[in-house]
Amino acid sequence: MFGSIFTAGLIVPRVGPPLKPDAPARHITDEAAITPAHGEELRVEPLVGDGESVAQGQPLLRVRAMPDMYLTAPMAGRVAKIDLRPGHRLSQLVLFHDAGGDRYSFDVSLAGQDVDELRRVLQMSGLWRMLRSRPFGRVPKPGAIPAAIFVMATDSRPDAPDPLLRLWSREEEFSRGLDALSRLTDAKIFLCQAEATSYTGAPPAGVSRILTGRTHPNGLSGLMIHRHMPARVDASVWDIHAEDVADIGAFLENGYVPATRVVSISGDALREAKRVECQPGADLRGLCQPILRPGPHAVLSGSSLDGRPAHWLSLRDRQVTVLKRDTTSKNRHWFNEALDHASRRAPIIPTAALDLAFGGVLPAAALVRVLASGDVEGFTRLGGLSLLEEDLALADYATGARPRLMTQVRAILDRIEEEEGVA
Amino acid sequence: MRRGMWDREMVAALLLMASMPMVLTWLWFGGVEAIGRLALTLIISGLWHMVFMLARAQPPSLAGALSAIAVAMLAPEDLGLIRLALGISFGTVAAELVFGGWGRNVLNPATVTIAFLGFGFPAEPWPEFVAPVIWAALPALGIGAMFGILSMRVIFAAFVALGIAYYGGDPAISVILPTAVLVLALLVTDPVAGASTSLGRWLYGGAYGGFVVLFAYEWEGAAPVQMAVSAAFLASLFAPIFDEAALALWVRRRRKRHG
């Protein structure tokens, strides 16, 4: 029945070689970039010029609309180029790595006592950008107050790196990060973790644990939020990855922005799949080049389900997927080709696969219908405001839907955002 | 980026495969006459799919074959070519193709066709089935449920409703029970025309069973197939209401919990 604790999901067939269990090796690519998240519009003021040397963690760009919000250097190096589109919209800021570079130190001495100061240093250091606010999936505004914060210590996407592996050695930092989050707002904090491997550290008071299922999509923050604390336009819900919480903890301890994150590289165009520790915004080609199989391929930032073709590792992504690209041109009959162009796409048939793609907790067929018809009211009624593209990726995969549900959900969210005047 | 397998044509193909035990048994015992009937329904429904493909760019679906099979098996006998063709044309076009093809329809085209023929030509005899065909409906339901293309909830609910009436102990129900199971496999479990929420599916299956029981007691002089098809037709008319009720209940429960 609806809302039960029974967690259902789908097992996605593996693409490519299995993930090696070795500890992730450090791999800093020669280039890295600061880019806006997908669909994000960032009007920025560059604080450095082309060719300047920068330290790791140094603020490089200031967000124009928000005085204290900065984007910081993912690694020490030299600024290669700053691409701005008209209206100071950031396209990318590319850096060349400098192995002997310095680390930028922030003054975090006051963040322990003062909440405003805590917010300010998080925004200065760029760590604030790891938070994601729903509905609409944007970086929260500087003064925003959430109804709840979900800390995701689990990730059920195929080949995703298990957050807990890294947390074992960082329990203290993680606890400090959780503590900082709980000081940040009065919001309830939920710590989501998978059943079998639980984080054993003692979370601070006011943090409730949620046990999630291990099968995809139960480890997605969207479903957890939908089930435990639905996001509304007037009550946004934030989510953040557990590793980023540990990063915040580490940052508040010593004032250095952590330099690496664990990223898994997998896919069928690779000779092996592995985890590495690389800088945020790493060059994806540089990351997967040593293990690439010859032949045409596509590099995605994200998992094989929700990944997007990209050059640089995207803001919150912890997965790189390299897939074979099919270049054989199909010799199709002209009539079928013409029919494909002229016809409306085949609808989705409500099967068990569709229900399980939403973990069995959502009325899937009804949701697909309101998405297809662009029914804003129905979408809101079904709790669609808690969802983002990644939450529909599995249904997209399972049903082979066209147009993709991910595109549809983004379109309807954008429309609601515009209507509500939140943007 | 990767695409899975549960698109419309795959579901239609699996449904067709699941119905095979039933269909092949029926053809085996029906002989040449059954093969001729099936060929006729396939051709007429195929022709209409062609027409809509050429005129409206609607790709034909394997599901058309599925409803052709159901019509061939369940429609009244001795109708003659013209009347049968008329009925199938009405059902295929008005219940499926004008809505945009399989998956966008509201009612099952086969149910509509058979109900149309039954109401239009009430004097014609309804088909009767030998025991092996009825038994073959069980593996058909099993295969469908295993692949997740038929809803387990609908099947369970219908069996529960029928089972209660059966063990309630009236001889009237034991006459209709076998046919009711066959119609359950052929018409009621259709994933598109049936309910699509979990509570809605329970209600939908239960409603089908309930209608069958009701007809068995109250409808004198009707053939088992006629009663079962009418029950399927009525239940599928109610399916959207069940879904709407289930959704309203779900939304209310969520509102209570989350404010």
XYZ file of C-alpha atoms in Angstrom:
682
model
C 0.000 0.000 0.000
C 0.993 3.641 -0.277
C 3.529 5.028 2.124
C 4.565 1.706 3.587
C 8.120 1.061 4.709
C 8.414 -1.621 2.066
C 11.032 -0.337 -0.340
C 10.895 -1.510 -3.888
C 13.227 -0.686 -6.693
C 14.801 -1.905 -9.882
C 18.132 -3.566 -10.476
C 19.771 -1.782 -13.366
C 21.904 -4.041 -15.553
C 25.588 -3.227 -15.294
C 27.299 -1.407 -18.105
C 30.961 -2.165 -18.498
C 33.424 -3.740 -16.063
C 32.634 -3.898 -12.323
C 33.903 -1.202 -9.975
C 37.236 -2.135 -8.386
C 37.040 -2.283 -4.579
C 40.480 -0.633 -4.101
C 40.800 2.532 -2.110
C 40.446 5.529 -4.425
C 43.760 6.843 -5.768
C 44.416 10.558 -5.924
C 44.163 11.859 -9.474
C 44.388 15.601 -10.000
C 43.842 16.403 -13.656
C 45.956 19.004 -15.444
C 42.959 21.181 -16.118
C 39.837 21.947 -14.160
C 37.061 24.440 -14.534
C 34.402 26.279 -12.637
C 31.123 25.947 -14.496
C 27.541 26.701 -13.559
C 25.347 23.731 -12.680
C 23.089 22.474 -15.455
C 20.446 25.079 -16.189
C 21.857 27.501 -13.631
C 22.347 31.124 -14.605
C 25.316 32.646 -12.826
C 26.052 36.342 -13.290
C 29.540 36.774 -11.929
C 32.271 39.317 -11.364
C 35.761 37.867 -11.956
C 38.184 38.660 -9.146
C 41.248 37.476 -11.093
C 42.515 37.968 -14.629
C 43.814 35.611 -17.308
C 47.196 34.129 -16.517
C 47.147 34.930 -12.804
C 48.317 32.322 -10.330
C 45.731 31.282 -7.776
C 45.781 29.167 -4.630
C 43.464 26.209 -4.077
C 40.276 27.443 -2.434
C 40.867 31.082 -3.369
C 37.692 32.972 -4.317
C 37.840 33.598 -8.085
C 34.359 34.750 -8.982
C 31.817 36.767 -7.068
C 28.120 36.234 -7.740
C 26.789 39.663 -8.655
C 23.332 39.421 -7.095
C 24.581 38.042 -3.774
C 27.343 40.032 -2.121
C 28.925 37.244 -0.068
C 28.623 34.363 -2.509
C 31.889 33.321 -4.129
C 33.109 30.540 -6.373
C 36.503 29.236 -5.350
C 39.412 27.633 -7.148
C 39.172 23.806 -7.197
C 42.981 23.519 -7.322
C 46.101 25.622 -7.218
C 47.129 26.805 -10.648
C 47.022 29.471 -13.279
C 43.874 30.954 -14.816
C 43.768 29.789 -18.434
C 40.683 31.632 -19.577
C 37.474 33.125 -18.311
C 34.513 32.690 -20.652
C 31.627 35.002 -19.930
C 28.536 35.222 -22.057
C 26.686 38.523 -22.478
C 25.399 39.944 -19.205
C 28.370 38.557 -17.212
C 26.876 35.073 -17.366
C 29.519 32.508 -16.523
C 30.232 29.967 -19.193
C 33.438 28.538 -17.726
C 36.609 29.496 -15.945
C 39.430 27.139 -16.836
C 42.517 26.589 -14.686
C 45.871 24.928 -15.395
C 47.216 22.863 -12.533
C 50.300 23.982 -10.668
C 51.687 21.157 -8.555
C 53.583 23.403 -6.147
C 50.648 25.737 -5.589
C 49.416 27.109 -2.327
C 46.188 26.647 -0.372
C 44.027 29.581 0.495
C 43.115 29.876 4.153
C 39.852 31.341 5.401
C 39.340 32.856 8.804
C 36.780 30.579 10.434
C 37.476 31.490 14.050
C 34.150 33.273 14.523
C 32.009 30.711 12.677
C 31.808 28.564 15.779
C 29.716 31.057 17.704
C 27.894 33.251 15.229
C 25.334 31.793 12.818
C 25.537 34.729 10.418
C 29.292 34.360 10.330
C 28.881 30.628 9.660
C 26.653 31.355 6.691
C 29.095 33.969 5.472
C 32.166 31.721 5.509
C 30.274 28.881 3.853
C 29.206 31.234 1.074
C 32.700 32.725 0.778
C 34.294 29.299 0.506
C 31.904 28.054 -2.178
C 30.811 25.155 0.051
C 27.358 26.713 0.235
C 26.910 25.743 -3.402
C 26.890 22.066 -2.472
C 23.470 22.576 -0.879
C 20.547 22.084 -3.200
C 17.132 23.511 -2.532
C 13.872 21.946 -3.656
C 11.526 22.744 -5.292
C 13.438 23.628 -8.478
C 16.867 22.292 -7.472
C 18.841 25.537 -7.196
C 21.590 26.683 -4.888
C 19.741 28.185 -1.898
C 19.641 31.964 -1.558
C 22.040 33.366 1.093
C 19.359 34.176 3.629
C 17.015 31.288 2.836
C 15.613 29.170 5.636
C 14.703 25.567 4.819
C 12.015 23.414 6.369
C 14.395 20.477 6.515
C 17.844 19.385 5.406
C 18.442 15.876 4.083
C 21.982 14.576 4.389
C 22.462 11.746 1.919
C 24.873 9.145 3.278
C 23.704 6.730 0.603
C 23.584 6.746 -3.156
C 21.834 3.939 -4.981
C 22.651 4.986 -8.539
C 24.467 2.276 -10.473
C 28.229 2.374 -9.753
C 27.919 5.382 -7.461
C 30.717 5.598 -4.870
C 29.420 4.603 -1.457
C 29.573 7.738 0.742
C 30.145 5.631 3.828
C 33.516 4.327 2.659
C 34.887 7.818 2.978
C 32.981 8.615 6.144
C 34.594 5.826 8.163
C 37.821 7.781 8.315
C 36.156 11.173 8.669
C 33.616 10.579 11.414
C 34.760 13.527 13.463
C 34.637 15.933 10.534
C 31.242 14.579 9.550
C 29.877 15.110 13.052
C 31.248 18.637 13.055
C 29.615 19.284 9.683
C 26.277 17.958 10.905
C 26.609 20.134 13.949
C 27.234 23.170 11.740
C 24.167 22.355 9.658
C 22.009 22.068 12.744
C 23.303 25.435 13.939
C 22.638 26.958 10.534
C 18.857 26.778 10.864
C 16.203 25.418 13.183
C 15.225 23.021 10.407
C 14.954 19.335 11.050
C 17.909 17.374 9.737
C 17.471 13.914 8.320
C 20.425 11.600 7.865
C 19.580 9.049 5.168
C 21.645 5.880 5.144
C 21.334 2.462 3.578
C 20.305 -0.453 5.738
C 23.317 -2.701 5.849
C 26.207 -0.317 6.263
C 25.346 2.281 8.809
C 27.364 5.221 9.898
C 28.034 4.428 13.524
C 29.117 7.799 14.786
C 26.842 9.687 17.118
C 25.049 12.444 15.230
C 24.221 15.582 17.222
C 20.812 15.930 18.826
C 18.006 16.924 16.477
C 19.271 14.765 13.642
C 16.923 11.925 12.791
C 18.103 8.897 10.880
C 16.222 7.394 7.980
C 17.011 3.927 6.726
C 16.662 3.631 2.971
C 16.519 0.583 0.762
C 19.581 -0.412 -1.210
C 17.990 -0.772 -4.608
C 17.722 2.186 -6.891
C 15.843 4.601 -6.621
C 15.585 4.333 -2.825
C 18.894 6.080 -2.251
C 17.822 9.234 -4.069
C 17.182 12.314 -1.987
C 14.090 13.178 -4.030
C 12.167 10.095 -2.958
C 13.238 10.496 0.660
C 12.096 14.108 0.651
C 8.858 13.170 -1.054
C 8.169 10.615 1.590
C 9.306 12.304 4.777
C 9.106 16.057 4.242
C 7.628 17.134 0.912
C 9.034 20.378 -0.429
C 6.640 23.242 -1.103
C 7.182 26.609 -2.695
C 6.851 28.273 0.702
C 8.787 25.577 2.553
C 11.888 24.553 0.665
C 13.839 21.442 1.586
C 17.599 21.225 1.115
C 19.691 18.210 0.455
C 23.428 17.705 0.619
C 25.774 14.778 0.118
C 27.354 13.337 3.268
C 30.878 13.864 1.913
C 30.139 17.556 1.479
C 28.984 17.683 5.093
C 32.307 16.182 6.121
C 33.996 18.788 3.906
C 32.157 21.527 5.757
C 33.308 19.979 9.030
C 36.911 19.908 7.848
C 36.677 23.455 6.554
C 35.331 24.783 9.841
C 38.178 23.072 11.665
C 41.154 24.434 9.741
C 39.879 27.027 7.274
C 41.013 25.153 4.179
C 38.488 24.184 1.508
C 38.880 20.405 0.977
C 40.584 19.789 -2.341
C 39.200 16.473 -3.541
C 36.094 14.357 -3.672
C 35.617 10.655 -4.412
C 34.407 10.061 -7.934
C 33.692 6.750 -9.616
C 34.529 6.231 -13.267
C 32.624 3.485 -15.040
C 31.067 2.563 -18.339
C 31.383 0.122 -21.196
C 33.950 2.159 -23.118
C 36.519 1.613 -20.340
C 38.973 -1.179 -19.658
C 38.293 -0.996 -15.937
C 36.019 0.896 -13.608
C 37.485 2.549 -10.535
C 37.139 5.212 -7.918
C 39.479 8.172 -7.798
C 39.907 11.229 -5.639
C 39.886 14.239 -7.896
C 39.277 17.946 -7.621
C 35.806 19.408 -8.188
C 35.318 20.485 -11.775
C 37.972 18.036 -12.984
C 38.621 17.518 -16.661
C 36.635 14.362 -17.489
C 38.781 13.378 -20.454
C 41.895 13.669 -18.323
C 40.273 11.448 -15.689
C 39.274 8.597 -17.955
C 41.976 8.808 -20.613
C 44.332 6.234 -18.981
C 41.681 3.515 -18.890
C 39.848 4.253 -22.108
C 39.186 1.575 -24.718
C 39.827 2.684 -28.296
C 36.809 3.645 -30.333
C 34.118 6.302 -30.349
C 32.665 7.106 -26.944
C 30.659 9.688 -25.037
C 31.787 11.089 -21.675
C 29.005 11.879 -19.222
C 29.127 13.703 -15.947
C 26.768 11.697 -13.746
C 25.585 8.094 -13.779
C 24.574 6.117 -16.837
C 20.960 6.967 -15.990
C 21.023 10.698 -15.351
C 24.414 11.740 -16.733
C 24.862 14.529 -19.244
C 27.575 14.903 -21.858
C 30.111 17.238 -20.301
C 33.705 18.340 -20.458
C 34.081 19.101 -16.761
C 32.784 17.359 -13.666
C 29.540 19.103 -12.746
C 28.860 20.817 -9.445
C 27.386 17.967 -7.362
C 28.276 14.985 -9.528
C 30.325 12.140 -8.115
C 30.246 9.865 -11.113
C 31.743 9.823 -14.558
C 30.289 7.446 -17.112
C 31.954 6.702 -20.414
C 29.697 4.945 -22.865
C 30.372 3.517 -26.286
C 28.894 5.604 -29.014
C 27.058 3.726 -31.690
C 28.243 5.157 -34.977
C 26.883 2.505 -37.313
C 24.212 4.233 -39.324
C 21.074 2.177 -39.367
C 19.810 1.516 -42.831
C 16.161 2.169 -42.218
C 13.362 2.211 -44.707
C 12.309 5.712 -45.723
C 8.735 4.992 -44.698
C 9.642 4.081 -41.112
C 11.856 7.132 -40.947
C 9.009 9.356 -42.127
C 6.524 7.708 -39.754
C 8.896 8.281 -36.838
C 9.095 11.957 -37.687
C 5.384 12.445 -38.230
C 3.949 10.411 -35.389
C 3.370 11.346 -31.783
C 5.593 9.313 -29.511
C 4.227 6.067 -28.143
C 2.757 6.531 -24.660
C 4.049 4.839 -21.520
C 2.149 1.717 -20.494
C 1.684 1.488 -16.708
C 3.503 -1.703 -15.754
C 5.203 -2.931 -12.617
C 8.485 -1.609 -14.060
C 7.111 1.930 -14.003
C 5.816 1.584 -10.432
C 9.131 0.194 -9.213
C 11.074 2.946 -10.982
C 9.502 5.286 -8.430
C 10.177 2.922 -5.556
C 6.491 2.024 -5.414
C 5.757 5.069 -3.242
C 4.357 7.359 -5.927
C 1.279 6.903 -8.101
C 3.577 6.544 -11.098
C 1.026 6.359 -13.900
C -0.766 9.454 -12.632
C 2.520 11.334 -12.352
C 3.540 10.416 -15.887
C 0.161 11.589 -17.108
C 0.322 15.005 -15.410
C 3.845 15.449 -16.762
C 2.767 14.665 -20.301
C -0.179 17.023 -20.104
C 1.807 19.749 -18.326
C -0.803 19.890 -15.553
C 0.849 22.112 -12.942
C -1.881 21.681 -10.366
C -1.922 17.907 -10.602
C 1.871 17.830 -10.489
C 1.898 19.847 -7.277
C -0.866 17.711 -5.789
C 1.124 14.534 -6.367
C 4.136 16.013 -4.591
C 6.082 16.695 -7.767
C 7.724 19.727 -6.186
C 9.984 17.379 -4.228
C 11.292 15.839 -7.420
C 14.089 16.786 -9.788
C 15.430 15.361 -13.034
C 17.542 12.690 -11.345
C 14.488 11.224 -9.606
C 12.850 10.453 -12.937
C 15.981 9.146 -14.613
C 15.231 5.557 -13.689
C 11.675 5.733 -15.028
C 13.117 7.261 -18.178
C 15.501 4.381 -18.489
C 12.958 1.672 -17.708
C 10.253 2.849 -20.069
C 12.430 4.364 -22.775
C 10.075 7.342 -22.631
C 10.139 9.976 -25.335
C 10.168 12.876 -24.834
C 12.258 12.090 -21.793
C 10.566 12.463 -18.437
C 13.650 14.323 -17.199
C 13.063 17.025 -19.796
C 9.372 17.134 -19.009
C 9.875 17.533 -15.272
C 12.422 20.308 -15.793
C 10.017 22.118 -18.113
C 7.130 21.950 -15.653
C 9.353 23.005 -12.728
C 10.625 25.972 -14.731
C 7.067 26.955 -15.485
C 6.025 26.788 -11.842
C 9.116 28.761 -10.862
C 8.215 31.451 -13.365
C 4.575 31.569 -12.291
C 5.470 31.788 -8.626
C 7.943 34.535 -9.360
C 10.612 32.847 -7.313
C 13.264 33.203 -9.967
C 21.396 7.997 -21.854
C 20.760 4.269 -21.895
C 17.275 3.085 -22.704
C 15.542 0.173 -21.042
C 13.132 -2.262 -22.560
C 9.670 -1.483 -21.189
C 8.410 0.633 -24.045
C 4.956 0.237 -25.552
C 5.733 -2.376 -28.185
C 7.717 -4.505 -25.762
C 4.791 -4.568 -23.342
C 2.427 -5.429 -26.201
C 4.707 -8.229 -27.370
C 4.954 -9.652 -23.858
C 1.194 -9.476 -23.413
C 0.825 -11.350 -26.671
C 3.328 -13.928 -25.522
C 1.588 -14.321 -22.174
C -1.747 -14.986 -23.881
C -0.264 -17.701 -26.082
C -1.057 -20.731 -23.871
C -4.724 -19.762 -23.964
C -4.807 -18.892 -27.660
C -2.974 -21.979 -28.862
C -5.180 -24.286 -26.811
C -8.233 -22.539 -28.179
C -6.963 -22.906 -31.760
C -6.110 -26.575 -31.136
C -9.636 -27.384 -30.003
C -11.377 -24.932 -32.322
C -9.825 -26.295 -35.484
C -10.209 -24.674 -38.882
C -13.199 -22.620 -37.843
C -11.307 -20.918 -35.035
C -8.340 -20.240 -37.305
C -10.627 -18.659 -39.880
C -12.272 -16.458 -37.267
C -8.945 -15.335 -35.876
C -7.623 -14.583 -39.368
C -10.713 -12.508 -40.099
C -10.486 -10.424 -36.938
C -6.742 -9.957 -37.423
C -7.230 -8.760 -41.000
C -10.018 -6.302 -40.206
C -8.308 -4.809 -37.170
C -5.023 -4.729 -39.115
C -6.694 -2.862 -41.958
C -7.914 -0.157 -39.597
C -4.460 0.149 -38.069
C -3.099 0.589 -41.611
C -5.666 3.261 -42.390
C -4.773 5.215 -39.278
C -1.069 4.809 -39.950
C -1.411 6.275 -43.448
C -3.954 8.951 -42.591
C -2.876 9.984 -39.094
C 0.712 8.757 -38.826
C -0.124 6.472 -35.904
C 2.339 3.591 -35.889
C 0.429 0.295 -35.659
C 0.807 -1.627 -32.423
C 1.032 -5.312 -31.646
C -1.752 -4.678 -29.156
C -4.117 -4.637 -32.138
C -3.448 -8.366 -32.515
C -4.230 -8.821 -28.849
C -7.701 -7.342 -29.134
C -8.285 -9.256 -32.389
C -7.582 -12.460 -30.473
C -9.971 -11.525 -27.685
C -12.719 -10.676 -30.171
C -12.219 -13.900 -32.127
C -12.494 -15.920 -28.928
C -15.335 -14.141 -27.168
C -17.634 -12.538 -29.780
C -21.029 -14.143 -30.427
C -21.028 -16.929 -33.009
C -22.843 -17.144 -36.351
C -22.673 -13.402 -36.930
C -21.553 -13.605 -40.506
C -18.780 -11.642 -42.134
C -20.486 -8.259 -42.480
C -21.757 -7.955 -38.933
C -18.510 -9.158 -37.417
C -16.559 -6.707 -39.571
C -18.868 -3.908 -38.516
C -18.436 -4.700 -34.847
C -14.644 -4.908 -35.029
C -14.451 -1.702 -37.024
C -16.535 0.106 -34.441
C -14.544 -1.234 -31.506
C -11.095 -0.694 -33.000
C -11.764 2.777 -34.348
C -14.050 4.271 -31.718
C -12.421 2.735 -28.651
C -8.761 2.814 -29.596
C -7.602 4.478 -32.777
C -9.402 7.813 -32.514
C -7.791 8.364 -29.132
C -4.338 8.092 -30.672
C -3.661 4.381 -30.549
C -2.970 1.865 -27.828
C -1.890 3.452 -24.568
C -4.057 6.530 -25.009
C -7.387 4.696 -25.132
C -9.844 4.790 -22.243
C -11.588 1.450 -22.753
C -10.291 -1.839 -24.035
C -11.241 -2.017 -27.749
C -11.976 -5.742 -27.519
C -14.372 -5.224 -24.610
C -16.162 -2.509 -26.543
C -16.374 -4.644 -29.681
C -17.788 -7.646 -27.889
C -20.230 -5.602 -25.832
C -21.329 -3.812 -29.018
C -21.921 -7.095 -30.833
C -23.649 -8.599 -27.818
C -26.043 -5.720 -27.392
C -26.525 -5.264 -31.128
C -27.295 -8.854 -31.968
C -28.718 -10.386 -28.800
C -30.182 -13.429 -30.528
C -26.823 -14.879 -31.594
C -25.396 -17.689 -29.486
C -22.374 -16.985 -27.277
C -19.316 -19.213 -27.528
C -18.592 -21.897 -24.979
C -15.177 -23.108 -23.992
C -13.746 -26.533 -23.304
C -11.964 -27.067 -19.995
C -8.356 -26.998 -21.316
C -8.807 -23.472 -22.690
C -10.037 -22.303 -19.299
C -7.122 -23.976 -17.528
C -4.720 -22.375 -19.982
C -5.914 -18.973 -18.763
C -4.115 -19.618 -15.472
C -0.591 -19.861 -16.938
C -1.443 -16.862 -19.103
C -2.236 -14.845 -15.972
C 0.858 -16.250 -14.268
C 3.235 -15.305 -17.083
C 1.762 -11.820 -17.321
C 2.007 -11.227 -13.582
C 5.553 -12.574 -13.484
C 6.704 -10.063 -16.086
C 4.827 -7.310 -14.285
C 2.702 -6.438 -17.299
C -0.505 -7.686 -15.704
C -1.317 -6.316 -12.291
C -1.114 -8.908 -9.560
C -3.520 -6.827 -7.470
C -6.285 -6.981 -10.081
C -5.909 -10.737 -10.408
C -5.875 -11.318 -6.648
C -8.837 -9.057 -6.006
C -10.918 -10.698 -8.722
C -10.053 -14.174 -7.468
C -10.862 -13.182 -3.897
C -14.274 -11.808 -4.897
C -15.075 -14.850 -7.022
C -13.694 -17.234 -4.425
C -15.825 -15.827 -1.621
C -18.950 -16.229 -3.739
C -17.918 -19.719 -4.781
C -17.378 -20.938 -1.250
C -20.511 -19.070 -0.233
C -22.047 -22.022 -2.009
C -24.451 -21.153 -4.774
C -24.496 -23.394 -7.860
C -25.053 -20.367 -10.101
C -21.492 -19.150 -9.577
C -19.819 -22.424 -10.466
C -21.311 -22.235 -13.967
C -19.852 -18.826 -14.709
C -16.574 -19.135 -12.780
C -14.461 -20.754 -15.564
C -15.544 -18.199 -18.144
C -14.965 -15.381 -15.681
C -11.342 -16.482 -15.295
C -10.871 -16.578 -19.074
C -12.339 -13.099 -19.504
C -10.163 -11.901 -16.628
C -7.101 -12.989 -18.583
C -8.306 -11.714 -21.950
C -9.970 -8.395 -21.152
C -9.895 -7.287 -17.536
C -6.158 -7.300 -16.854
C -5.357 -4.965 -19.758
C -2.810 -2.542 -18.201
C -4.053 0.478 -20.152
C -7.824 0.298 -19.678
C -7.633 -0.929 -16.092
C -6.912 1.095 -12.974
C -3.334 2.275 -12.479
C -2.985 3.044 -8.759
C -2.512 0.222 -6.286
C -5.695 0.816 -4.329
C -7.528 1.454 -7.600
C -6.348 -1.914 -8.873
C -7.690 -3.742 -5.834
C -11.033 -2.020 -6.263
C -11.068 -2.649 -10.000
C -10.400 -6.372 -9.682
C -12.892 -6.597 -6.838
C -15.503 -4.739 -8.872
C -15.086 -7.153 -11.757
C -15.540 -10.132 -9.458
C -18.475 -8.448 -7.761
C -20.247 -7.725 -11.038
C -19.754 -11.303 -12.190
C -21.300 -12.589 -8.966
C -24.138 -10.110 -9.214
C -24.931 -11.126 -12.783
C -24.692 -14.800 -11.921
C -27.436 -14.348 -9.344
C -29.667 -11.774 -10.943
C -29.341 -12.026 -14.720
C -31.466 -14.889 -15.899
C -31.081 -16.355 -19.328
C -27.695 -14.835 -20.064
C -24.753 -16.899 -21.271
C -21.626 -17.031 -19.066
C -19.517 -15.157 -21.630
C -22.142 -12.457 -21.911
C -22.200 -11.946 -18.158
C -18.415 -11.942 -17.809
C -17.906 -9.521 -20.704
C -20.592 -7.204 -19.346
C -18.917 -7.318 -15.950
C -15.564 -6.492 -17.552
C -17.138 -3.620 -19.458
C -18.796 -2.153 -16.371
C -15.664 -2.564 -14.255
C -13.524 -0.750 -16.822
C -16.038 2.098 -16.907
C -15.512 2.416 -13.168
C -11.691 2.169 -13.332
C -11.041 5.936 -13.682
C -13.276 6.623 -10.682
C -11.393 4.071 -8.609
C -8.124 5.713 -9.610
C -9.404 9.151 -8.805
C -10.681 7.982 -5.416
C -7.395 6.246 -4.632
C -5.442 9.381 -5.546
C -7.726 11.630 -3.501
C -7.308 9.319 -0.531
C -3.539 9.242 -0.986
C -3.316 13.019 -1.233
C -5.488 13.415 1.843
C -3.422 11.012 3.857
C -0.253 12.839 2.841
C -1.754 16.190 3.700
C -2.675 14.914 7.126
C 0.834 13.634 7.716
C 2.828 16.504 6.242
C 0.464 19.445 6.644
